[in-house]
Each structure stands twice: as structure tokens, then as C-alpha cells.
Coordinates of N, CA and C in Angstrom, one line a residue:
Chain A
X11 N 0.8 -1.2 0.0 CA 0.0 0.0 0.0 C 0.9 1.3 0.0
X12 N 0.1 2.5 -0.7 CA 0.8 3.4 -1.0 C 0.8 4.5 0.6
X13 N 2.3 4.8 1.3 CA 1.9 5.6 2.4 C 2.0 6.8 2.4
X14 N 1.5 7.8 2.6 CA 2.0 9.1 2.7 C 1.7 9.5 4.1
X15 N 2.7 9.8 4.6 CA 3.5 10.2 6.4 C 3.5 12.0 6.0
X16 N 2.9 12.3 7.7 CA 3.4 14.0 8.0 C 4.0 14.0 9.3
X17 N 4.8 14.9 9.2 CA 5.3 15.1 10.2 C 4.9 14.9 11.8
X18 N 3.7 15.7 11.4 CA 2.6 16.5 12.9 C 1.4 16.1 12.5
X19 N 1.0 15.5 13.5 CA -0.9 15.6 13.1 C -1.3 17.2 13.9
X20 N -0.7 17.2 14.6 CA -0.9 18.7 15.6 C 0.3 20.1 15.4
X21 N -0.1 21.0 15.4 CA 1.2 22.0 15.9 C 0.3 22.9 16.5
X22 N 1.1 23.7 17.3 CA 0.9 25.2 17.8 C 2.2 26.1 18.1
X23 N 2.1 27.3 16.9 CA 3.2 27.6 16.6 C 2.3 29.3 17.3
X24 N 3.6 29.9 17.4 CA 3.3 31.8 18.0 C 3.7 32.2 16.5
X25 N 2.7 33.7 16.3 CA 2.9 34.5 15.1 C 4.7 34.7 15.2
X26 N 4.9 35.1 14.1 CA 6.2 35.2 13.7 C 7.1 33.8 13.5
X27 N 6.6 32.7 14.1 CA 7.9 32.1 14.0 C 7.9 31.1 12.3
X28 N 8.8 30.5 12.5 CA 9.1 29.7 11.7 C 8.6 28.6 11.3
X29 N 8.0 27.9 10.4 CA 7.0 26.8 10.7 C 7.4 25.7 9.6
X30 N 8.1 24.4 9.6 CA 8.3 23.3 9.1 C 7.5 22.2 8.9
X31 N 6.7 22.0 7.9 CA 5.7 21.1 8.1 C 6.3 19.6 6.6
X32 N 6.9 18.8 7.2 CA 6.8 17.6 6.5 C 6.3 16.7 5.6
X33 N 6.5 16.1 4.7 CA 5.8 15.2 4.5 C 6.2 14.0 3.5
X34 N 6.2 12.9 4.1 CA 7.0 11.9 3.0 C 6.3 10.7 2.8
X35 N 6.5 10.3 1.3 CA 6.1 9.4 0.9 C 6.9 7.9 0.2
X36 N 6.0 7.1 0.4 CA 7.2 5.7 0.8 C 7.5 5.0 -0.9
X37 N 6.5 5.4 -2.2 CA 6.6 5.2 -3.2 C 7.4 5.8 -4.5
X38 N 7.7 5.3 -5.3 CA 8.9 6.1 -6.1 C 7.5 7.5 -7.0
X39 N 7.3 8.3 -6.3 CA 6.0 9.4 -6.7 C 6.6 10.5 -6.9
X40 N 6.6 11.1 -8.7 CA 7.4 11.8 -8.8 C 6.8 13.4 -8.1
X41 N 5.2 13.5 -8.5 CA 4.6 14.4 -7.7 C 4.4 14.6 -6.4
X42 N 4.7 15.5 -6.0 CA 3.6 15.9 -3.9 C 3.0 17.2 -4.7
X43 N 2.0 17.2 -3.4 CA 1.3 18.5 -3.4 C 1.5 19.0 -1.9
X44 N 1.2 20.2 -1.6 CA 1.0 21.1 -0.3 C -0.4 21.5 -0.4
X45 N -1.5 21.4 0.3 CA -2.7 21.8 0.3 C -3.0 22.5 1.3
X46 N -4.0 23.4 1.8 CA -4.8 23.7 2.8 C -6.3 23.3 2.4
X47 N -6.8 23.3 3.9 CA -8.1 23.1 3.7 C -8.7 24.0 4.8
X48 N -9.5 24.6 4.5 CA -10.5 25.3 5.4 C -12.0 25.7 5.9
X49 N -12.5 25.6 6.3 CA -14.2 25.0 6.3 C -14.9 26.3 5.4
X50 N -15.7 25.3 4.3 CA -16.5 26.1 3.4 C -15.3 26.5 2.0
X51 N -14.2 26.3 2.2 CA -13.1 27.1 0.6 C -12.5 25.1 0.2
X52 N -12.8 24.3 0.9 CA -12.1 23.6 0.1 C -10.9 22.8 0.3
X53 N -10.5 22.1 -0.5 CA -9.0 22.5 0.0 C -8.3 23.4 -1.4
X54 N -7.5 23.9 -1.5 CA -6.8 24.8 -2.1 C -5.1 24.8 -2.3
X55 N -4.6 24.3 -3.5 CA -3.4 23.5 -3.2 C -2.6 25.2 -3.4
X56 N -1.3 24.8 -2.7 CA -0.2 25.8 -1.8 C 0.8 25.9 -3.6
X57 N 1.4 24.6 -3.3 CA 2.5 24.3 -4.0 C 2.4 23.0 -5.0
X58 N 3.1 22.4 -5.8 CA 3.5 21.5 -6.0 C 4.5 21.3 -6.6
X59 N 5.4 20.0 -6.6 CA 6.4 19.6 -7.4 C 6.5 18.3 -8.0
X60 N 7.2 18.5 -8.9 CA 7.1 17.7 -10.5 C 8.1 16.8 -9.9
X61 N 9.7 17.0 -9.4 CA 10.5 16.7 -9.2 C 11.0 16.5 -8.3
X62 N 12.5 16.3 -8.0 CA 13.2 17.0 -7.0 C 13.8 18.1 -7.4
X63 N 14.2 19.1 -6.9 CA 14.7 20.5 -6.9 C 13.4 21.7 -7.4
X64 N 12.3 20.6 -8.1 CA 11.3 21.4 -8.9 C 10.5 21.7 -8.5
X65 N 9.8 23.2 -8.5 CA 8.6 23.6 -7.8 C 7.4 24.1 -8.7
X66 N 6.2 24.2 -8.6 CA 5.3 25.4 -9.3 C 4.7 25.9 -8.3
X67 N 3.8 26.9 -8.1 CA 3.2 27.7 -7.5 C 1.9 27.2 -7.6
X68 N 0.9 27.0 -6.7 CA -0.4 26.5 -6.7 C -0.9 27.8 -6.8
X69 N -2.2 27.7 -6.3 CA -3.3 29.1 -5.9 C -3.0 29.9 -5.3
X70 N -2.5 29.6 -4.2 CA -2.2 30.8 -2.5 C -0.4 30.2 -2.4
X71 N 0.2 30.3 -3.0 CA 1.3 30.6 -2.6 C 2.2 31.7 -1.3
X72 N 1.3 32.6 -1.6 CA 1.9 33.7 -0.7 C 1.7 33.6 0.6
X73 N 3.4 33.7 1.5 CA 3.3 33.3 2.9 C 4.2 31.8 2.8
X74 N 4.3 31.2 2.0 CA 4.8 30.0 1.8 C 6.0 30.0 0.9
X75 N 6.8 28.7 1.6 CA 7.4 28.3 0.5 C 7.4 26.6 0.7
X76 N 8.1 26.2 -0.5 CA 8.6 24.1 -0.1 C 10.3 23.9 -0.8
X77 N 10.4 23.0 -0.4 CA 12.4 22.2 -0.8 C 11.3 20.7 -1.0
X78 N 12.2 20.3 -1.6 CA 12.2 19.0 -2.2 C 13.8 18.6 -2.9
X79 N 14.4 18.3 -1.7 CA 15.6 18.3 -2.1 C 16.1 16.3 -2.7
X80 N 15.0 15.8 -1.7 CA 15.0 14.0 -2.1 C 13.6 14.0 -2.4
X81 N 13.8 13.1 -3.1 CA 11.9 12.5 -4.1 C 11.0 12.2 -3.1
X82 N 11.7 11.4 -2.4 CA 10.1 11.1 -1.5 C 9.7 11.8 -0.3
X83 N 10.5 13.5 -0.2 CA 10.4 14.4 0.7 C 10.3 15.7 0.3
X84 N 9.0 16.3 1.1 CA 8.3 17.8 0.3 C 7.9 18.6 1.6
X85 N 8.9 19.6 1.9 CA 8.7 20.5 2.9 C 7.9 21.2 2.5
X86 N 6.9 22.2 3.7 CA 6.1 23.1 3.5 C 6.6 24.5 4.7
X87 N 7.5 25.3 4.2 CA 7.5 26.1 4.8 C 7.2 27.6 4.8
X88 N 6.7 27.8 6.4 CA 5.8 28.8 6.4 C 7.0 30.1 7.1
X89 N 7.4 31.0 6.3 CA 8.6 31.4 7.0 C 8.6 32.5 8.4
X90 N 7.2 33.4 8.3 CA 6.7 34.0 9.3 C 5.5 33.6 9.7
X91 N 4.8 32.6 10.6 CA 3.9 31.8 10.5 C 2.6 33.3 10.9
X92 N 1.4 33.2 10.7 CA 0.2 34.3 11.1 C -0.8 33.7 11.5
X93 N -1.2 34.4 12.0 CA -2.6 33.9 12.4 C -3.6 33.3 11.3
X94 N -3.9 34.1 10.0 CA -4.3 33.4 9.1 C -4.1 32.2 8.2
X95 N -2.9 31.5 9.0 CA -2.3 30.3 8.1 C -2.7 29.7 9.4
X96 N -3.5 29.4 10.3 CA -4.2 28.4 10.9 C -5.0 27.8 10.2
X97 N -4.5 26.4 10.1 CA -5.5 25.7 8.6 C -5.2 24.1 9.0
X98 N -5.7 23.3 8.5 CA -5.2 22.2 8.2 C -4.8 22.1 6.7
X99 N -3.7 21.1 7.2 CA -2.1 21.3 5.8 C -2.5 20.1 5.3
X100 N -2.6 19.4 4.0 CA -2.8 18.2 3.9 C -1.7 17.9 2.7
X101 N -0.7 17.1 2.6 CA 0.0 17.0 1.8 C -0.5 15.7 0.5
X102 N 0.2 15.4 -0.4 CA -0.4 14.4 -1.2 C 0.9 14.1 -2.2
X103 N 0.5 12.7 -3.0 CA 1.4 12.5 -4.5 C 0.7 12.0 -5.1
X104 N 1.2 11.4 -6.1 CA 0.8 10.8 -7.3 C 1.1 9.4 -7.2
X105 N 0.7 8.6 -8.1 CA 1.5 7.5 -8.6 C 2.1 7.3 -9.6
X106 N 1.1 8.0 -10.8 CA 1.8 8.2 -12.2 C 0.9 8.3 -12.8
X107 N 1.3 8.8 -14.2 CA 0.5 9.4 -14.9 C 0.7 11.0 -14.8
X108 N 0.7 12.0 -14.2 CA 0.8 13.1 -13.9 C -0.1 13.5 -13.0
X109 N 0.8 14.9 -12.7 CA -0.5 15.3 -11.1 C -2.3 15.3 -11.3
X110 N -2.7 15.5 -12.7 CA -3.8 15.3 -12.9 C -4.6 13.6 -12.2
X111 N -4.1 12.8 -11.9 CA -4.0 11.5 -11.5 C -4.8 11.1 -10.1
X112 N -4.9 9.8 -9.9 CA -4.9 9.9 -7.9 C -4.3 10.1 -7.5
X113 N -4.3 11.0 -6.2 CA -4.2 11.6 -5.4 C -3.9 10.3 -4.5
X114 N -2.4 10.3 -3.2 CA -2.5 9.4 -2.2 C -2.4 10.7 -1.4
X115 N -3.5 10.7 0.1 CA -3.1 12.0 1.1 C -2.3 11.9 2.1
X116 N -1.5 12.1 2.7 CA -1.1 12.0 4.5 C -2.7 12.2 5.2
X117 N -2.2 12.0 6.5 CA -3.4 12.5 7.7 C -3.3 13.7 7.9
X118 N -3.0 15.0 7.5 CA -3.2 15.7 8.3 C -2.3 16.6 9.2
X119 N -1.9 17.8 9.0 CA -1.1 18.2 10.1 C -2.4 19.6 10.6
X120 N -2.7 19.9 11.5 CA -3.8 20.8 11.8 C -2.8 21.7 12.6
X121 N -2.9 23.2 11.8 CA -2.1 23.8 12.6 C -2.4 24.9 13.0
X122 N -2.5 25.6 14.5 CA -2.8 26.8 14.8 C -1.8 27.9 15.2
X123 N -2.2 28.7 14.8 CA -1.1 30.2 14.9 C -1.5 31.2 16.2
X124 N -0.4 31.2 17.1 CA -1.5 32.1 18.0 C -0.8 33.5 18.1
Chain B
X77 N -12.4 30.6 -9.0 CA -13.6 30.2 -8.1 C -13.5 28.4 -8.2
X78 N -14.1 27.6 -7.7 CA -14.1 26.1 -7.6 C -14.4 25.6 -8.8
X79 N -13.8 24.6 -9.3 CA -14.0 23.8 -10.8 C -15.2 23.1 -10.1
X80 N -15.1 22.1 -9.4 CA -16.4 21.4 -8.9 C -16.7 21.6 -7.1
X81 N -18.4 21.7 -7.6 CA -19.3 22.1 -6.6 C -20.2 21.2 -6.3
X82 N -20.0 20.9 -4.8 CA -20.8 19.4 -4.5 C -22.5 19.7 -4.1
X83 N -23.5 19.3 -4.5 CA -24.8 19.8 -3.6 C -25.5 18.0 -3.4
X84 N -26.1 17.9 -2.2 CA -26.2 19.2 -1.4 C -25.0 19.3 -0.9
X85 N -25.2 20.3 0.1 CA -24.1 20.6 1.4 C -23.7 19.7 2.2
X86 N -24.9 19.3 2.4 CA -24.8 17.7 3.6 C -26.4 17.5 3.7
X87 N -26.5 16.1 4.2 CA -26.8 15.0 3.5 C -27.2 14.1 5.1
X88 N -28.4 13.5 5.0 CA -28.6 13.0 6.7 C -29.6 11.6 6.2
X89 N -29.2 10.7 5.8 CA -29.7 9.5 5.7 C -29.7 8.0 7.0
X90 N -30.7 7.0 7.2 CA -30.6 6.0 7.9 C -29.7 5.1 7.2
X91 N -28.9 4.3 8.3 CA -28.8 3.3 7.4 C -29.4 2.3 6.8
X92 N -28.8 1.9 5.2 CA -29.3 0.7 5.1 C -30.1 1.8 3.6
X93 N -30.2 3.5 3.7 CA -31.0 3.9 2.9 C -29.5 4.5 1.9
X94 N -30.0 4.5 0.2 CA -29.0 5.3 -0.9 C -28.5 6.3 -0.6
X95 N -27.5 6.8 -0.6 CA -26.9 8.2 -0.6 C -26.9 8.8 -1.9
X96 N -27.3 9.9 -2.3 CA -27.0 10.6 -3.5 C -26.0 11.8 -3.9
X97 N -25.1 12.1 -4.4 CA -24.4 13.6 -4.2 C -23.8 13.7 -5.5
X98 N -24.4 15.1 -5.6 CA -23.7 15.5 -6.8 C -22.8 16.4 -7.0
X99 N -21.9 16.3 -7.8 CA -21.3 17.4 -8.7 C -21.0 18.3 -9.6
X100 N -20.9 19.2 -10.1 CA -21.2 20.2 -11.1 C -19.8 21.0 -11.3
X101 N -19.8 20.7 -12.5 CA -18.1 22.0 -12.9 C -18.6 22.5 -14.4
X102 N -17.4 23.5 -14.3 CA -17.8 24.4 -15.3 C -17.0 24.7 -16.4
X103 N -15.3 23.2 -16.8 CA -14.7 23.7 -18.0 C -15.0 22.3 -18.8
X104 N -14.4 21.9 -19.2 CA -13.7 20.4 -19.8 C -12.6 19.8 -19.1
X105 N -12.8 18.9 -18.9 CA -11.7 18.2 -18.0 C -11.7 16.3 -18.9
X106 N -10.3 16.0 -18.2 CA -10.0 14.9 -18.6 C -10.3 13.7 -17.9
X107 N -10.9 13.7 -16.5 CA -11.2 12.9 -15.6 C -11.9 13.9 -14.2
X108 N -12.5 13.2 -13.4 CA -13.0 13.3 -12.5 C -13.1 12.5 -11.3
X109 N -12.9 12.5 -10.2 CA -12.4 11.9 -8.9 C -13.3 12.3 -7.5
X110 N -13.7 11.0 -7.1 CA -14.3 11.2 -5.6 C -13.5 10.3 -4.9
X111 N -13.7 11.7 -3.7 CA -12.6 11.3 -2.4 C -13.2 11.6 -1.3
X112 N -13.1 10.9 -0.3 CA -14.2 10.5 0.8 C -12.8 11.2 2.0
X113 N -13.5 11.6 2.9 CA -12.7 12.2 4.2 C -13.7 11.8 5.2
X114 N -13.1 11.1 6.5 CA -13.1 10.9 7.9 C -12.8 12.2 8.6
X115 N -14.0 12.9 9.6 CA -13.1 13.8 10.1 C -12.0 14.1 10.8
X116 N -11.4 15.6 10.6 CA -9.9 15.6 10.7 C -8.8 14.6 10.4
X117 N -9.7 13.9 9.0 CA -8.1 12.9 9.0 C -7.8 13.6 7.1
X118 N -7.2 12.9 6.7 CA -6.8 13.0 5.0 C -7.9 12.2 4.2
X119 N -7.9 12.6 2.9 CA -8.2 12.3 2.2 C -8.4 10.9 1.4
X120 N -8.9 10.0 1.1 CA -9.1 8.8 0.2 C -10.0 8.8 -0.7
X121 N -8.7 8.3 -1.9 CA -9.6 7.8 -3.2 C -10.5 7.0 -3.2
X122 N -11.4 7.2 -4.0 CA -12.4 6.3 -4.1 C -12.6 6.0 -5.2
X123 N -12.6 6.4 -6.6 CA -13.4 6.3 -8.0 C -12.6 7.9 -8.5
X124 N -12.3 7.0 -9.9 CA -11.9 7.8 -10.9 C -12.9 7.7 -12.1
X125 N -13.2 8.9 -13.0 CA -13.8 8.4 -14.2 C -13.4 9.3 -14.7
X126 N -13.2 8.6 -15.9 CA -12.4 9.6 -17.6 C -13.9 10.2 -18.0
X127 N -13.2 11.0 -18.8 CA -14.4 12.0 -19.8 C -14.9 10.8 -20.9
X128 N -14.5 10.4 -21.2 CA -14.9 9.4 -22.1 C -15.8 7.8 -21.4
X129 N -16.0 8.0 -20.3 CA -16.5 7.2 -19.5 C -17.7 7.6 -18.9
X130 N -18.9 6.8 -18.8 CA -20.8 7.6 -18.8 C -20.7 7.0 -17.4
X131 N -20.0 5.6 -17.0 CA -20.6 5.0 -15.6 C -19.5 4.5 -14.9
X132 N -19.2 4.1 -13.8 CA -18.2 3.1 -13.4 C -18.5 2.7 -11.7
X133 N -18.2 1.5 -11.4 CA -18.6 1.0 -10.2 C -17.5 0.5 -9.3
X134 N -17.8 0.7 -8.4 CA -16.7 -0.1 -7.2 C -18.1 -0.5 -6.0
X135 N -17.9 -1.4 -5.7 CA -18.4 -2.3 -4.4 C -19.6 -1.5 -4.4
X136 N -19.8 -0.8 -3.6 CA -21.5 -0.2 -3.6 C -21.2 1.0 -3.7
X137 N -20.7 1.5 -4.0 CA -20.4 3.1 -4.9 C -20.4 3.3 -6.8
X138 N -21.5 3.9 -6.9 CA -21.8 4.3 -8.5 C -21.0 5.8 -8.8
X139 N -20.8 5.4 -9.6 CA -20.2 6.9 -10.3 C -20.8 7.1 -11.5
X140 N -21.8 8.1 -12.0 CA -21.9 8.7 -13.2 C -21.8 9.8 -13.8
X141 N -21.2 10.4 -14.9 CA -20.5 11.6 -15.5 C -21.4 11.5 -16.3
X142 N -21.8 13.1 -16.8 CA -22.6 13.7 -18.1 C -21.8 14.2 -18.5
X143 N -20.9 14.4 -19.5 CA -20.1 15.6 -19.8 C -20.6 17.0 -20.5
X144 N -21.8 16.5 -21.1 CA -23.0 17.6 -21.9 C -23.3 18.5 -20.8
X145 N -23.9 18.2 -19.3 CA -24.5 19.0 -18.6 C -23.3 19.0 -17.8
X146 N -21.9 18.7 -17.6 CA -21.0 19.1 -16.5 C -21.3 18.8 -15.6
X147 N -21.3 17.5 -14.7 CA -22.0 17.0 -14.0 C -21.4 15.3 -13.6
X148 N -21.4 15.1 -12.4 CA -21.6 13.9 -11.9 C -22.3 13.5 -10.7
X149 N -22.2 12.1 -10.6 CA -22.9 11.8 -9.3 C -22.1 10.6 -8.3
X150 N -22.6 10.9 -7.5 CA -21.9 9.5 -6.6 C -22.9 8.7 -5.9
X151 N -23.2 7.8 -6.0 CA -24.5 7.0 -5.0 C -23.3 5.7 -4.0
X152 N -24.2 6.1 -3.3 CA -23.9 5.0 -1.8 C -24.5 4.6 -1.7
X153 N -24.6 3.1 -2.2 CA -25.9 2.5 -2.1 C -25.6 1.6 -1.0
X154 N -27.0 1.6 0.0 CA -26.7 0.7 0.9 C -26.4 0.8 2.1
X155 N -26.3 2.6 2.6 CA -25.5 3.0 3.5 C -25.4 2.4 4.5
X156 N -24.1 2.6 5.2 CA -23.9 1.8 6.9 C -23.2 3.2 7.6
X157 N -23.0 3.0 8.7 CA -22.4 4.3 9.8 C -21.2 4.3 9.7
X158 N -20.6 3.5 9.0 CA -19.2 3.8 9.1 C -19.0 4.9 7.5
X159 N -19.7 4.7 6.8 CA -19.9 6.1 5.6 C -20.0 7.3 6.0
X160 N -19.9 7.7 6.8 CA -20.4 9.2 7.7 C -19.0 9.7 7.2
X161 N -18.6 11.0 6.5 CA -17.7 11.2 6.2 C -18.3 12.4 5.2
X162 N -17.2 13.3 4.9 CA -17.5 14.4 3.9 C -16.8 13.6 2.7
X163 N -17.7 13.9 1.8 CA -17.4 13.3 0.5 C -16.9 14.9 -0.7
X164 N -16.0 14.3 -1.8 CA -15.5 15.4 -2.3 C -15.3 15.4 -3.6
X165 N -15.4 15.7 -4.7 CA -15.3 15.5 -6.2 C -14.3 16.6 -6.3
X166 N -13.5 16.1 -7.4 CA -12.1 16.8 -8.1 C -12.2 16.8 -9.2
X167 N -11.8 17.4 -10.4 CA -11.7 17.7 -11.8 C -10.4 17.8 -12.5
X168 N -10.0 17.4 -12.7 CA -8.6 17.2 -13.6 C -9.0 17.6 -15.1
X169 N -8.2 19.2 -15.7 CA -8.4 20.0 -16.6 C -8.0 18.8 -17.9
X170 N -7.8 19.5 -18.8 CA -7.6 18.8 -20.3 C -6.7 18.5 -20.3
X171 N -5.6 19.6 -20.1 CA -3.8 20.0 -20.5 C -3.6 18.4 -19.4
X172 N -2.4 18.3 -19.9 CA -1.7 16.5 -19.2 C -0.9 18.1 -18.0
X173 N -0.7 19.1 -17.9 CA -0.1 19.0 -16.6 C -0.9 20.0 -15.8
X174 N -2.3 19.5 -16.3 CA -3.6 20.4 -15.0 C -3.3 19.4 -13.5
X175 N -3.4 20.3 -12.9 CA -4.0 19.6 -11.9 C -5.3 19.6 -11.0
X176 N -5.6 18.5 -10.1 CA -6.7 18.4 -9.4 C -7.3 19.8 -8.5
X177 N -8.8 19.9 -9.4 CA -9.6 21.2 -8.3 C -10.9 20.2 -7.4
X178 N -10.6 20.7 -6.4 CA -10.9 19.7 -5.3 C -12.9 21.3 -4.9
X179 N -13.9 20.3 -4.7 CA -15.1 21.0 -4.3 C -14.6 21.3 -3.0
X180 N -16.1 21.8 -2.6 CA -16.0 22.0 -0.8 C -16.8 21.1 0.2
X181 N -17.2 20.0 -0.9 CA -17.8 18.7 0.0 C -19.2 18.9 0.2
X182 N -19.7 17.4 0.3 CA -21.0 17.1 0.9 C -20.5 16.2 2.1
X183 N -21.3 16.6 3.5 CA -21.1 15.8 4.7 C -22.3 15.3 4.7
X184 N -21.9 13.7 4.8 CA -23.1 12.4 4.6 C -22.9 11.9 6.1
X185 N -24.2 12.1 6.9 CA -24.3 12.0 8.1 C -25.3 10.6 8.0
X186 N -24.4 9.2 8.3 CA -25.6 8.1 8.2 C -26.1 7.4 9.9
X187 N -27.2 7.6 10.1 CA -27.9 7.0 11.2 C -28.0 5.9 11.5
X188 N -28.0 5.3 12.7 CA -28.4 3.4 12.7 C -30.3 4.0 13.2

């Protein structure tokens, strides 16, 4: 079975700091995504990458960034965390075919900003 | 704004009765995807169907796509309590490097 691991099912981070949110996957998946979800919007993808080293820009980019420096690992980092980036993060990949494809998700990292 | 839009909202059936939920989007797309969520957890696949595909089945879940009216459906036939879960449809554009636009769900609340 296909796994995709997060870091945190939980965080509680203070405005300003720094925020590292994980996520790896145990199959050779050339895609991840970075998502949020929020009640009533959806989820709304952050980031994604094609590769390793390789990024695009999802919808809400801003406030974010990711590294994907090994294939089966896709950081989500939030570099001045805010109060408005309290969300639940849901990361994801592919199998193949392209990101258009199934979708495998992690559980969840739920994260509040205070 | 959202490629696909789930109605209803939510959804409060007994068990043992059909679930119905639909979807609606508004370009062309290459496929379409329902994904079932437990709360506060991730996401699971459930059913894919290509544009070129009218019906497709897994175990007691129907899937059917109109592509004329933009539109799908998902039926739960049969429901049990452990189906209680927000359900979700995705759209995957034409272009090979679209990716998945995810609705805002219907929560199927099933009763014993």
C-alpha cells in the first residue's frame, strides 16, 4: 500500500515564527502537493512539485514556501507563521500518470497560529 | 472560483438507505475523482472516471458523469455508519499537466 507520512498531526506555533511542516512518501512518486483546507473554501493547493529541486506555484502561494531536495520528501515552509495560516495542511502525491491522477493523502497536520 | 461544486451541502440518511451527491463543474476536463474524508483525517480515493467514460462501479459506490450537462454523481448504495464522512469530487483539466480542483464537499451523516 501506497503511504504518505506528515510530520505532525498537531502543531501550535506563536505569530512570527518559523514553521516546518513535512511530508513523505514511501513510493517512487514523482509528484507531492502542499494543500490547505479550510471550512467552506475547500482544499486549495499551496505548492506542487514535479521533481526533485522542482517547484510550481499552486493558488495561495503567498506566505509559503517548499524544498524537495529528495523525491520522497516535500517540505512546507511557512517562514513568518500568522494567524491566518491556521488551517489544516494536507500534503499528497501521485502514482503516475501526472499530477492530474490519484491523489495518495497523508493524515493531516492541523495547525494553529497564535 | 471552484472547478467542482458538491450539492447538497450535507446530506442525513438512515442506514441501510441510498446516498446521493452530486457534482457540477464548469470547464472540460480529462477525468474526475471522488474522495471520501473521515473527520480531521486525509483524504481517500475512491473512483476515478475519464471524460470518455458515462458510468463506473466499485463495491457499492456508482459513479456517473454527463459531460454535456457538467455534472456527476456519486450513489452510496446501501448505506452503513461507518460512511459518515465528507465526501468530495475533483476535476482534472484537459492539458496533461492540469492539476486536481478539489469541491467543498458534501457531509453524509448516516444514522443506525
Amino acid at each position: 500500500d501506497v503511504k504518505v507520512t506528515q510530520s505532525s498531526r498537531y502543531l501550535v506555533k506563536r505569530t512570527g515564527e518559523k514553521v516546518f511542516l513535512e511530508c513523505v512518501q514511501d513510493m517512487d512518486h514523482e509528484n507531492m502537493f502542499w494543500y490547505r483546507q479550510d471550512p467552506g473554501l475547500g482544499l486549495r493547493l499551496i505548492y506542487f512539485s514535479y521533481d526533485v529541486k522542482m517547484k510550481e506555484k499552486g493558488d495561495i502561494p503567498e506566505g509559503y514556501s517548499v524544498s524537495r531536495e529528495k523525491k520522497e520528501r516535500f517540505s512546507l515552509i511557512l517562514e513568518s507563521a500568522s494567524t491566518n495560516q491556521t488551517s489544516m495542511y494536507l500534503c499528497a502525491s501521485t502514482l503516475a500518470g501526472g499530477p492530474r491522477e490519484t491523489q495518495y493523502f497523508g493524515p493531516g497536520t492541523r495547525l494553529l497560529v497564535l | 472560483s471552484q472547478q467542482g461544486e458538491e450539492d447538497p451541502q450535507a446530506l442525513s440518511i438512515q442506514e441501510g438507505e441510498n446516498a446521493t451527491m452530486n457534482c457540477s463543474y464548469k470547464t472540460s476536463i480529462n477525468n474526475l475523482q471522488w474522495y471520501r474524508q473521515n473527520s480531521g483525517r486525509g483524504l481517500v480515493h475512491l473512483i476515478l472516471i475519464r471524460s470518455n467514460e458515462r458510468e463506473k462501479h466499485s463495491g457499492r459506490l456508482r459513479v456517473t458523469l454527463d459531460t454535456s450537462k457538467k455534472s456527476s454523481s456519486l450513489l452510496i448504495t446501501a448505506s452503513r455508519a461507518a460512511d459518515t464522512a465528507s465526501y468530495f469530487c475533483a476535476t482534472a483539466g484537459a492539458g496533461t499537466a492540469s492539476k486536481l480542483t478539489f469541491g467543498t464537499g458534501t457531509r453524509l451523516q448516516v444514522t443506525l
